[in-house]
Amino acid sequence: MNLYSQLKVHDVTTKNRIVVSPMCQYSSEDGFANDWHLVHLGSRAIGGAGIVFTEGAAVLPEGRISPVDLGIWKDEHIPELKRITDFISRQGAVPAIQLAHAGRKASKAAPFEGGTFLTEKEGGWKNIMAPSPIPFSPDLPAPIELDQTGIDRIIDGFRYATRRALDAGFQIIELHFAHGYLMHEFLSPVSNKRTDNYGGTFHNRTRLIVDTFKAVREIWPSGLPIFVRLSVTDWLDSEPSWDLEETIELCKVLKDHGADLIDCSSGGLVPYQKVKPESGYQTHFAAEIKKKAHIATGAVGLITSPQQADHIIVTGQADLVYMAREMLRNPYFALNSAKVLHQDTVWPKQYERAKR
């Protein structure tokens, strides 16, 4: 088994273990995909990746990080997404989508436009939701504490988005439960101070995540995989927080409900987290979860070279390698790395003359 081995999950088989990780493009209007998304994602499919993920698609309009995020909260979004999945599939890659809700980190400008909080007058929105009225940072307004009606609406948002993802031709769904967005906010006692059935104990803090997953699994066909992205740790030593041990327990629960793979990321909950990113700094999380929760995992985080990516698979630390920034720098990573690793891979016939 190596980076260029196939991976079969139910009825879906990838041609290799290389994944284009979800990456925000901040290029949508009213949630719609457009030519930028087609070219951005399509070029990585041409470049030989096994799985190509969209950026996180908001399941509700107020669940966007920014007004220019991709969305899947209405049926009108489907045709443009279908155009993209058709193209990705024709290149031999598996089209995948990440479903997301930004929670208290919503309503911000794109990073290249300052990344500041946007009021309604500035194009943002007032309904910033979270488990508790605690802002991400002191300079931001406090979010609205979700009541049961709001929680039910979010579960429905994921449910209906799942049906749209199916209609749009995606073959893998990933639920974004990481990086300090809404679901992660419920998991961590740092951001969740509730005293009802959604706060306090591990069972209560994971309730929304499990209920949302079950709602998605009911809609998504059994032959198609569901992945989950989790922040394995909050990177906080100074206070009780979400950590590897609780993540492992949650992974066991999700596996029992039909999760197929855990995309192992970390952090993002608070601006004062203590993390020192370095090459492959999250890979050991994938290895621990695979070993202790007995579920397939994906490694992500500053994975940049063919040898590094291959080593992760060969040594069994993870089943997939997610790549983000390196894919921005090199959309043809999978094609070029095959030569470095002395592996056979199929080039697009239009590019064959450059293979030698």
mmCIF file of C-alpha atoms in Angstrom:
data_model
loop_
_atom_site.group_PDB
_atom_site.id
_atom_site.type_symbol
_atom_site.label_atom_id
_atom_site.label_comp_id
_atom_site.label_asym_id
_atom_site.label_seq_id
_atom_site.Cartn_x
_atom_site.Cartn_y
_atom_site.Cartn_z
ATOM 1 C CA MET A 1 0.000 0.000 0.000
ATOM 2 C CA ASN A 2 1.329 3.428 -0.953
ATOM 3 C CA LEU A 3 0.221 6.905 -2.008
ATOM 4 C CA TYR A 4 -0.883 5.580 -5.388
ATOM 5 C CA SER A 5 -2.877 2.629 -4.090
ATOM 6 C CA GLN A 6 -6.603 2.681 -4.669
ATOM 7 C CA LEU A 7 -8.941 3.117 -1.707
ATOM 8 C CA LYS A 8 -12.386 1.526 -1.824
ATOM 9 C CA VAL A 9 -15.049 2.833 0.557
ATOM 10 C CA HIS A 10 -18.424 1.222 -0.076
ATOM 11 C CA ASP A 11 -19.227 1.870 -3.746
ATOM 12 C CA VAL A 12 -16.585 4.563 -4.239
ATOM 13 C CA THR A 13 -13.022 3.766 -5.319
ATOM 14 C CA THR A 14 -10.320 6.431 -5.497
ATOM 15 C CA LYS A 15 -7.431 6.068 -7.942
ATOM 16 C CA ASN A 16 -4.912 7.167 -5.303
ATOM 17 C CA ARG A 17 -4.753 8.447 -1.715
ATOM 18 C CA ILE A 18 -4.245 12.136 -2.561
ATOM 19 C CA VAL A 19 -7.018 14.537 -1.519
ATOM 20 C CA VAL A 20 -7.500 18.158 -2.477
ATOM 21 C CA SER A 21 -8.452 19.536 0.915
ATOM 22 C CA PRO A 22 -11.395 21.951 1.270
ATOM 23 C CA MET A 23 -10.077 25.483 0.815
ATOM 24 C CA CYS A 24 -12.159 28.661 1.030
ATOM 25 C CA GLN A 25 -12.004 30.653 -2.202
ATOM 26 C CA TYR A 26 -14.144 33.657 -1.172
ATOM 27 C CA SER A 27 -15.355 33.945 -4.746
ATOM 28 C CA SER A 28 -19.111 33.275 -4.633
ATOM 29 C CA GLU A 29 -22.079 35.582 -4.892
ATOM 30 C CA ASP A 30 -25.155 34.518 -2.902
ATOM 31 C CA GLY A 31 -23.526 31.126 -2.400
ATOM 32 C CA PHE A 32 -23.344 30.221 -6.087
ATOM 33 C CA ALA A 33 -20.425 28.351 -7.613
ATOM 34 C CA ASN A 34 -19.073 29.919 -10.786
ATOM 35 C CA ASP A 35 -16.287 29.677 -13.350
ATOM 36 C CA TRP A 36 -13.624 30.263 -10.698
ATOM 37 C CA HIS A 37 -14.720 27.148 -8.807
ATOM 38 C CA LEU A 38 -14.929 25.100 -11.995
ATOM 39 C CA VAL A 39 -11.398 26.016 -13.043
ATOM 40 C CA HIS A 40 -9.914 25.888 -9.530
ATOM 41 C CA LEU A 41 -11.342 22.454 -8.711
ATOM 42 C CA GLY A 42 -11.199 21.137 -12.253
ATOM 43 C CA SER A 43 -7.485 21.863 -12.601
ATOM 44 C CA ARG A 44 -6.731 19.788 -9.494
ATOM 45 C CA ALA A 45 -8.774 16.928 -10.951
ATOM 46 C CA ILE A 46 -6.795 17.213 -14.196
ATOM 47 C CA GLY A 47 -3.705 17.262 -11.972
ATOM 48 C CA GLY A 48 -4.359 13.707 -10.853
ATOM 49 C CA ALA A 49 -5.766 13.947 -7.320
ATOM 50 C CA GLY A 50 -7.920 11.039 -6.221
ATOM 51 C CA ILE A 51 -10.520 13.123 -4.365
ATOM 52 C CA VAL A 52 -11.321 16.774 -5.009
ATOM 53 C CA PHE A 53 -13.218 18.641 -2.274
ATOM 54 C CA THR A 54 -15.091 21.884 -2.617
ATOM 55 C CA GLU A 55 -14.538 24.477 0.044
ATOM 56 C CA GLY A 56 -16.927 24.323 2.985
ATOM 57 C CA ALA A 57 -20.409 24.951 1.575
ATOM 58 C CA ALA A 58 -22.724 26.723 3.998
ATOM 59 C CA VAL A 59 -25.924 24.829 4.780
ATOM 60 C CA LEU A 60 -27.655 28.089 5.787
ATOM 61 C CA PRO A 61 -26.957 31.638 4.578
ATOM 62 C CA GLU A 62 -26.064 32.864 8.071
ATOM 63 C CA GLY A 63 -23.696 29.882 8.366
ATOM 64 C CA ARG A 64 -21.216 31.402 5.917
ATOM 65 C CA ILE A 65 -17.878 32.670 7.124
ATOM 66 C CA SER A 66 -18.198 35.543 4.676
ATOM 67 C CA PRO A 67 -20.761 36.870 2.177
ATOM 68 C CA VAL A 68 -18.605 35.420 -0.619
ATOM 69 C CA ASP A 69 -18.573 31.808 0.630
ATOM 70 C CA LEU A 70 -19.905 28.869 -1.333
ATOM 71 C CA GLY A 71 -23.403 27.743 -0.328
ATOM 72 C CA ILE A 72 -25.783 24.849 -0.690
ATOM 73 C CA TRP A 73 -28.798 26.158 1.208
ATOM 74 C CA LYS A 74 -31.157 26.357 -1.772
ATOM 75 C CA ASP A 75 -31.980 24.232 -4.807
ATOM 76 C CA GLU A 76 -30.837 26.954 -7.175
ATOM 77 C CA HIS A 77 -27.242 26.188 -6.150
ATOM 78 C CA ILE A 78 -27.410 22.678 -7.618
ATOM 79 C CA PRO A 79 -26.892 23.263 -11.388
ATOM 80 C CA GLU A 80 -23.565 25.092 -11.065
ATOM 81 C CA LEU A 81 -22.304 22.482 -8.619
ATOM 82 C CA LYS A 82 -23.413 19.722 -11.006
ATOM 83 C CA ARG A 83 -21.343 21.289 -13.778
ATOM 84 C CA ILE A 84 -18.303 20.986 -11.516
ATOM 85 C CA THR A 85 -18.927 17.406 -10.351
ATOM 86 C CA ASP A 86 -19.454 16.270 -13.938
ATOM 87 C CA PHE A 87 -16.092 17.716 -14.961
ATOM 88 C CA ILE A 88 -14.234 16.296 -11.943
ATOM 89 C CA SER A 89 -15.710 12.852 -12.571
ATOM 90 C CA ARG A 90 -14.700 12.910 -16.222
ATOM 91 C CA GLN A 91 -11.081 13.381 -15.108
ATOM 92 C CA GLY A 92 -11.215 10.193 -13.031
ATOM 93 C CA ALA A 93 -11.352 11.958 -9.659
ATOM 94 C CA VAL A 94 -14.046 11.629 -7.000
ATOM 95 C CA PRO A 95 -16.077 14.835 -6.480
ATOM 96 C CA ALA A 96 -16.586 15.618 -2.794
ATOM 97 C CA ILE A 97 -18.202 18.410 -0.825
ATOM 98 C CA GLN A 98 -17.729 19.711 2.702
ATOM 99 C CA LEU A 99 -20.874 20.895 4.501
ATOM 100 C CA ALA A 100 -20.397 23.619 7.079
ATOM 101 C CA HIS A 101 -21.841 26.191 9.454
ATOM 102 C CA ALA A 102 -19.514 28.924 10.717
ATOM 103 C CA GLY A 103 -21.275 29.595 14.031
ATOM 104 C CA ARG A 104 -19.756 32.516 15.927
ATOM 105 C CA LYS A 105 -17.018 32.918 13.304
ATOM 106 C CA ALA A 106 -19.531 34.039 10.658
ATOM 107 C CA SER A 107 -20.134 37.374 8.931
ATOM 108 C CA LYS A 108 -16.569 38.391 8.171
ATOM 109 C CA ALA A 109 -14.918 39.952 5.174
ATOM 110 C CA ALA A 110 -12.687 37.784 3.012
ATOM 111 C CA PRO A 111 -9.094 37.615 4.330
ATOM 112 C CA PHE A 112 -7.758 39.533 1.341
ATOM 113 C CA GLU A 113 -10.281 42.269 2.170
ATOM 114 C CA GLY A 114 -9.235 42.573 5.796
ATOM 115 C CA GLY A 115 -11.115 39.683 7.404
ATOM 116 C CA THR A 116 -12.931 42.040 9.773
ATOM 117 C CA PHE A 117 -16.412 41.516 11.175
ATOM 118 C CA LEU A 118 -19.183 42.809 8.912
ATOM 119 C CA THR A 119 -22.346 44.439 10.194
ATOM 120 C CA GLU A 120 -25.632 44.199 8.301
ATOM 121 C CA LYS A 121 -24.984 47.562 6.687
ATOM 122 C CA GLU A 122 -21.604 46.299 5.509
ATOM 123 C CA GLY A 123 -23.080 43.170 3.917
ATOM 124 C CA GLY A 124 -22.977 40.850 6.912
ATOM 125 C CA TRP A 125 -25.864 39.612 9.025
ATOM 126 C CA LYS A 126 -27.119 39.986 12.567
ATOM 127 C CA ASN A 127 -27.962 36.363 13.362
ATOM 128 C CA ILE A 128 -24.575 35.062 14.479
ATOM 129 C CA MET A 129 -25.307 31.793 16.251
ATOM 130 C CA ALA A 130 -23.373 29.799 18.842
ATOM 131 C CA PRO A 131 -23.977 27.396 21.736
ATOM 132 C CA SER A 132 -23.297 30.204 24.227
ATOM 133 C CA PRO A 133 -23.151 34.025 23.931
ATOM 134 C CA ILE A 134 -19.345 34.088 23.993
ATOM 135 C CA PRO A 135 -17.582 35.925 21.155
ATOM 136 C CA PHE A 136 -14.601 34.401 19.354
ATOM 137 C CA SER A 137 -12.505 37.350 20.518
ATOM 138 C CA PRO A 138 -13.192 40.368 22.781
ATOM 139 C CA ASP A 139 -13.411 42.771 19.838
ATOM 140 C CA LEU A 140 -16.356 40.902 18.272
ATOM 141 C CA PRO A 141 -20.054 41.059 19.224
ATOM 142 C CA ALA A 142 -21.477 38.253 21.319
ATOM 143 C CA PRO A 143 -23.365 35.649 19.277
ATOM 144 C CA ILE A 144 -26.956 34.625 19.933
ATOM 145 C CA GLU A 145 -27.330 31.524 22.090
ATOM 146 C CA LEU A 146 -29.167 28.912 20.061
ATOM 147 C CA ASP A 147 -32.509 27.705 21.366
ATOM 148 C CA GLN A 148 -34.115 24.406 20.413
ATOM 149 C CA THR A 149 -35.835 25.923 17.397
ATOM 150 C CA GLY A 150 -32.510 27.225 16.129
ATOM 151 C CA ILE A 151 -30.813 23.887 16.748
ATOM 152 C CA ASP A 152 -33.533 22.040 14.859
ATOM 153 C CA ARG A 153 -33.155 24.475 11.962
ATOM 154 C CA ILE A 154 -29.438 23.745 11.764
ATOM 155 C CA ILE A 155 -29.989 19.988 11.726
ATOM 156 C CA ASP A 156 -32.546 20.495 8.956
ATOM 157 C CA GLY A 157 -30.038 22.679 7.127
ATOM 158 C CA PHE A 158 -27.524 19.833 7.046
ATOM 159 C CA ARG A 159 -30.251 17.361 6.115
ATOM 160 C CA TYR A 160 -31.520 19.346 3.141
ATOM 161 C CA ALA A 161 -27.984 20.236 2.039
ATOM 162 C CA THR A 162 -27.218 16.529 1.918
ATOM 163 C CA ARG A 163 -30.063 15.923 -0.517
ATOM 164 C CA ARG A 164 -28.833 18.786 -2.694
ATOM 165 C CA ALA A 165 -25.278 17.428 -2.610
ATOM 166 C CA LEU A 166 -26.582 14.102 -3.865
ATOM 167 C CA ASP A 167 -28.569 15.770 -6.632
ATOM 168 C CA ALA A 168 -25.474 17.757 -7.601
ATOM 169 C CA GLY A 169 -23.483 14.572 -8.198
ATOM 170 C CA PHE A 170 -21.122 14.487 -5.240
ATOM 171 C CA GLN A 171 -19.912 11.047 -4.184
ATOM 172 C CA ILE A 172 -18.453 11.937 -0.775
ATOM 173 C CA ILE A 173 -19.749 14.260 1.912
ATOM 174 C CA GLU A 174 -17.537 15.622 4.660
ATOM 175 C CA LEU A 175 -19.139 17.252 7.691
ATOM 176 C CA HIS A 176 -17.082 20.165 8.973
ATOM 177 C CA PHE A 177 -17.088 19.786 12.745
ATOM 178 C CA ALA A 178 -13.720 21.505 13.290
ATOM 179 C CA HIS A 179 -11.760 24.778 13.311
ATOM 180 C CA GLY A 180 -13.869 26.634 15.838
ATOM 181 C CA TYR A 181 -16.997 26.661 13.706
ATOM 182 C CA LEU A 182 -20.432 25.856 15.066
ATOM 183 C CA MET A 183 -20.153 22.130 15.756
ATOM 184 C CA HIS A 184 -16.710 22.457 17.307
ATOM 185 C CA GLU A 185 -18.109 25.248 19.482
ATOM 186 C CA PHE A 186 -20.600 22.779 20.914
ATOM 187 C CA LEU A 187 -17.893 20.165 21.539
ATOM 188 C CA SER A 188 -15.538 22.349 23.549
ATOM 189 C CA PRO A 189 -16.276 23.448 27.143
ATOM 190 C CA VAL A 190 -14.350 26.632 26.329
ATOM 191 C CA SER A 191 -17.135 27.850 24.031
ATOM 192 C CA ASN A 192 -20.042 25.792 25.351
ATOM 193 C CA LYS A 193 -21.259 26.892 28.778
ATOM 194 C CA ARG A 194 -24.785 25.540 28.429
ATOM 195 C CA THR A 195 -26.575 23.835 31.318
ATOM 196 C CA ASP A 196 -29.243 22.080 29.223
ATOM 197 C CA ASN A 197 -29.075 18.857 27.198
ATOM 198 C CA TYR A 198 -26.412 20.354 24.912
ATOM 199 C CA GLY A 199 -23.836 21.324 27.524
ATOM 200 C CA GLY A 200 -21.780 19.998 30.397
ATOM 201 C CA THR A 201 -21.114 16.299 29.946
ATOM 202 C CA PHE A 202 -19.374 14.692 26.989
ATOM 203 C CA HIS A 203 -22.659 13.105 25.928
ATOM 204 C CA ASN A 204 -24.456 16.453 25.985
ATOM 205 C CA ARG A 205 -21.707 18.411 24.225
ATOM 206 C CA THR A 206 -21.611 15.819 21.431
ATOM 207 C CA ARG A 207 -25.402 15.555 21.128
ATOM 208 C CA LEU A 208 -25.816 18.037 18.261
ATOM 209 C CA ILE A 209 -22.927 16.510 16.337
ATOM 210 C CA VAL A 210 -24.356 13.012 16.644
ATOM 211 C CA ASP A 211 -27.914 14.113 15.829
ATOM 212 C CA THR A 212 -26.694 16.033 12.792
ATOM 213 C CA PHE A 213 -24.639 13.095 11.594
ATOM 214 C CA LYS A 214 -27.607 10.751 11.966
ATOM 215 C CA ALA A 215 -29.836 13.134 9.988
ATOM 216 C CA VAL A 216 -27.275 13.222 7.174
ATOM 217 C CA ARG A 217 -26.757 9.462 7.209
ATOM 218 C CA GLU A 218 -30.514 8.933 6.793
ATOM 219 C CA ILE A 219 -30.441 10.875 3.523
ATOM 220 C CA TRP A 220 -27.041 9.939 2.102
ATOM 221 C CA PRO A 221 -27.042 6.539 0.323
ATOM 222 C CA SER A 222 -25.358 3.699 2.169
ATOM 223 C CA GLY A 223 -23.066 3.080 -0.790
ATOM 224 C CA LEU A 224 -21.535 6.559 -0.574
ATOM 225 C CA PRO A 225 -19.028 7.575 2.130
ATOM 226 C CA ILE A 226 -19.413 10.183 4.841
ATOM 227 C CA PHE A 227 -16.239 11.740 6.230
ATOM 228 C CA VAL A 228 -16.017 14.005 9.288
ATOM 229 C CA ARG A 229 -13.437 16.726 9.877
ATOM 230 C CA LEU A 230 -12.650 17.185 13.556
ATOM 231 C CA SER A 231 -10.330 19.455 15.473
ATOM 232 C CA VAL A 232 -8.593 16.807 17.536
ATOM 233 C CA THR A 233 -7.434 19.313 20.143
ATOM 234 C CA ASP A 234 -8.027 22.964 21.075
ATOM 235 C CA TRP A 235 -4.295 23.326 21.850
ATOM 236 C CA LEU A 236 -5.061 24.724 25.302
ATOM 237 C CA ASP A 237 -3.354 23.685 28.517
ATOM 238 C CA SER A 238 -4.666 26.500 30.705
ATOM 239 C CA GLU A 239 -8.304 25.381 30.948
ATOM 240 C CA PRO A 240 -10.576 22.381 30.377
ATOM 241 C CA SER A 241 -10.939 22.010 26.629
ATOM 242 C CA TRP A 242 -11.554 19.575 23.781
ATOM 243 C CA ASP A 243 -8.680 17.098 23.453
ATOM 244 C CA LEU A 244 -7.465 13.906 21.799
ATOM 245 C CA GLU A 245 -9.035 11.590 24.356
ATOM 246 C CA GLU A 246 -12.522 13.015 23.862
ATOM 247 C CA THR A 247 -12.014 13.032 20.106
ATOM 248 C CA ILE A 248 -11.244 9.314 20.146
ATOM 249 C CA GLU A 249 -14.440 8.630 22.083
ATOM 250 C CA LEU A 250 -16.477 10.738 19.660
ATOM 251 C CA CYS A 251 -14.916 8.919 16.701
ATOM 252 C CA LYS A 252 -16.070 5.609 18.156
ATOM 253 C CA VAL A 253 -19.618 6.949 18.422
ATOM 254 C CA LEU A 254 -19.571 8.362 14.886
ATOM 255 C CA LYS A 255 -18.235 5.080 13.529
ATOM 256 C CA ASP A 256 -21.122 3.235 15.196
ATOM 257 C CA HIS A 257 -23.517 5.561 13.353
ATOM 258 C CA GLY A 258 -21.858 4.997 9.987
ATOM 259 C CA ALA A 259 -18.937 7.429 9.663
ATOM 260 C CA ASP A 260 -16.320 6.122 7.240
ATOM 261 C CA LEU A 261 -13.290 8.336 7.836
ATOM 262 C CA ILE A 262 -12.078 11.072 10.187
ATOM 263 C CA ASP A 263 -10.207 14.012 8.673
ATOM 264 C CA CYS A 264 -7.874 14.857 11.551
ATOM 265 C CA SER A 265 -7.209 18.567 11.913
ATOM 266 C CA SER A 266 -6.903 20.731 15.037
ATOM 267 C CA GLY A 267 -7.364 24.135 16.629
ATOM 268 C CA GLY A 268 -9.284 27.163 15.446
ATOM 269 C CA LEU A 269 -11.528 27.594 18.481
ATOM 270 C CA VAL A 270 -9.836 30.604 20.092
ATOM 271 C CA PRO A 271 -7.229 33.144 18.973
ATOM 272 C CA TYR A 272 -4.982 32.357 21.958
ATOM 273 C CA GLN A 273 -4.409 28.680 21.147
ATOM 274 C CA LYS A 274 -0.869 27.430 21.692
ATOM 275 C CA VAL A 275 0.201 25.632 18.543
ATOM 276 C CA LYS A 276 3.469 25.619 16.641
ATOM 277 C CA PRO A 277 2.707 24.430 13.112
ATOM 278 C CA GLU A 278 5.487 22.447 11.501
ATOM 279 C CA SER A 279 5.758 19.899 8.759
ATOM 280 C CA GLY A 280 3.211 17.110 9.331
ATOM 281 C CA TYR A 281 2.424 18.374 12.829
ATOM 282 C CA GLN A 282 -1.052 16.792 12.895
ATOM 283 C CA THR A 283 -0.230 13.420 11.350
ATOM 284 C CA HIS A 284 0.206 11.706 14.712
ATOM 285 C CA PHE A 285 -3.421 12.560 15.505
ATOM 286 C CA ALA A 286 -4.534 10.555 12.485
ATOM 287 C CA ALA A 287 -2.372 7.640 13.581
ATOM 288 C CA GLU A 288 -3.711 7.665 17.156
ATOM 289 C CA ILE A 289 -7.348 7.858 16.095
ATOM 290 C CA LYS A 290 -6.924 5.115 13.503
ATOM 291 C CA LYS A 291 -5.329 2.872 16.115
ATOM 292 C CA LYS A 292 -7.645 3.562 19.060
ATOM 293 C CA ALA A 293 -11.009 4.290 17.411
ATOM 294 C CA HIS A 294 -10.524 1.670 14.689
ATOM 295 C CA ILE A 295 -11.673 3.966 11.916
ATOM 296 C CA ALA A 296 -9.998 5.151 8.715
ATOM 297 C CA THR A 297 -8.327 8.546 8.942
ATOM 298 C CA GLY A 298 -6.997 11.353 6.793
ATOM 299 C CA ALA A 299 -3.843 13.273 7.647
ATOM 300 C CA VAL A 300 -3.677 17.006 6.963
ATOM 301 C CA GLY A 301 -1.378 19.879 7.861
ATOM 302 C CA LEU A 302 1.781 21.131 6.120
ATOM 303 C CA ILE A 303 2.253 17.993 4.046
ATOM 304 C CA THR A 304 4.261 19.224 1.083
ATOM 305 C CA SER A 305 6.496 16.586 -0.505
ATOM 306 C CA PRO A 306 5.823 13.327 -2.381
ATOM 307 C CA GLN A 307 8.080 11.387 -0.022
ATOM 308 C CA GLN A 308 6.328 12.746 3.069
ATOM 309 C CA ALA A 309 2.868 11.996 1.718
ATOM 310 C CA ASP A 310 3.877 8.501 0.613
ATOM 311 C CA HIS A 311 5.509 7.750 3.979
ATOM 312 C CA ILE A 312 2.255 8.538 5.801
ATOM 313 C CA ILE A 313 0.386 5.920 3.771
ATOM 314 C CA VAL A 314 3.163 3.301 3.624
ATOM 315 C CA THR A 315 3.598 3.362 7.412
ATOM 316 C CA GLY A 316 -0.153 3.121 8.008
ATOM 317 C CA GLN A 317 -0.452 6.408 9.873
ATOM 318 C CA ALA A 318 -3.462 7.394 7.783
ATOM 319 C CA ASP A 319 -5.521 6.175 4.839
ATOM 320 C CA LEU A 320 -5.672 9.454 2.925
ATOM 321 C CA VAL A 321 -3.418 12.492 2.673
ATOM 322 C CA TYR A 322 -5.211 15.858 2.499
ATOM 323 C CA MET A 323 -3.250 18.661 0.875
ATOM 324 C CA ALA A 324 -4.192 22.341 0.823
ATOM 325 C CA ARG A 325 -1.552 25.016 0.329
ATOM 326 C CA GLU A 326 0.713 22.706 -1.646
ATOM 327 C CA MET A 327 -2.203 22.123 -4.022
ATOM 328 C CA LEU A 328 -2.497 25.878 -4.510
ATOM 329 C CA ARG A 329 1.177 26.023 -5.389
ATOM 330 C CA ASN A 330 1.134 22.881 -7.502
ATOM 331 C CA PRO A 331 -2.242 21.755 -8.903
ATOM 332 C CA TYR A 332 -0.433 18.885 -10.671
ATOM 333 C CA PHE A 333 1.132 17.482 -7.506
ATOM 334 C CA ALA A 334 -0.286 13.999 -8.081
ATOM 335 C CA LEU A 335 1.016 13.737 -11.642
ATOM 336 C CA ASN A 336 4.463 15.094 -10.801
ATOM 337 C CA SER A 337 4.835 13.055 -7.608
ATOM 338 C CA ALA A 338 4.184 9.781 -9.406
ATOM 339 C CA LYS A 339 7.396 10.269 -11.365
ATOM 340 C CA VAL A 340 9.328 11.090 -8.184
ATOM 341 C CA LEU A 341 7.992 7.986 -6.451
ATOM 342 C CA HIS A 342 8.366 5.755 -9.543
ATOM 343 C CA GLN A 343 4.644 5.043 -9.698
ATOM 344 C CA ASP A 344 2.470 4.667 -12.768
ATOM 345 C CA THR A 345 -0.392 7.097 -13.160
ATOM 346 C CA VAL A 346 -2.606 8.083 -16.046
ATOM 347 C CA TRP A 347 -2.054 11.553 -17.483
ATOM 348 C CA PRO A 348 -4.806 13.340 -19.385
ATOM 349 C CA LYS A 349 -4.369 12.553 -23.079
ATOM 350 C CA GLN A 350 -4.073 16.283 -23.727
ATOM 351 C CA TYR A 351 -0.968 16.373 -21.460
ATOM 352 C CA GLU A 352 0.638 13.035 -22.360
ATOM 353 C CA ARG A 353 3.434 14.654 -24.364
ATOM 354 C CA ALA A 354 4.656 16.367 -21.175
ATOM 355 C CA LYS A 355 4.814 13.145 -19.159
ATOM 356 C CA ARG A 356 8.377 12.258 -20.139
#
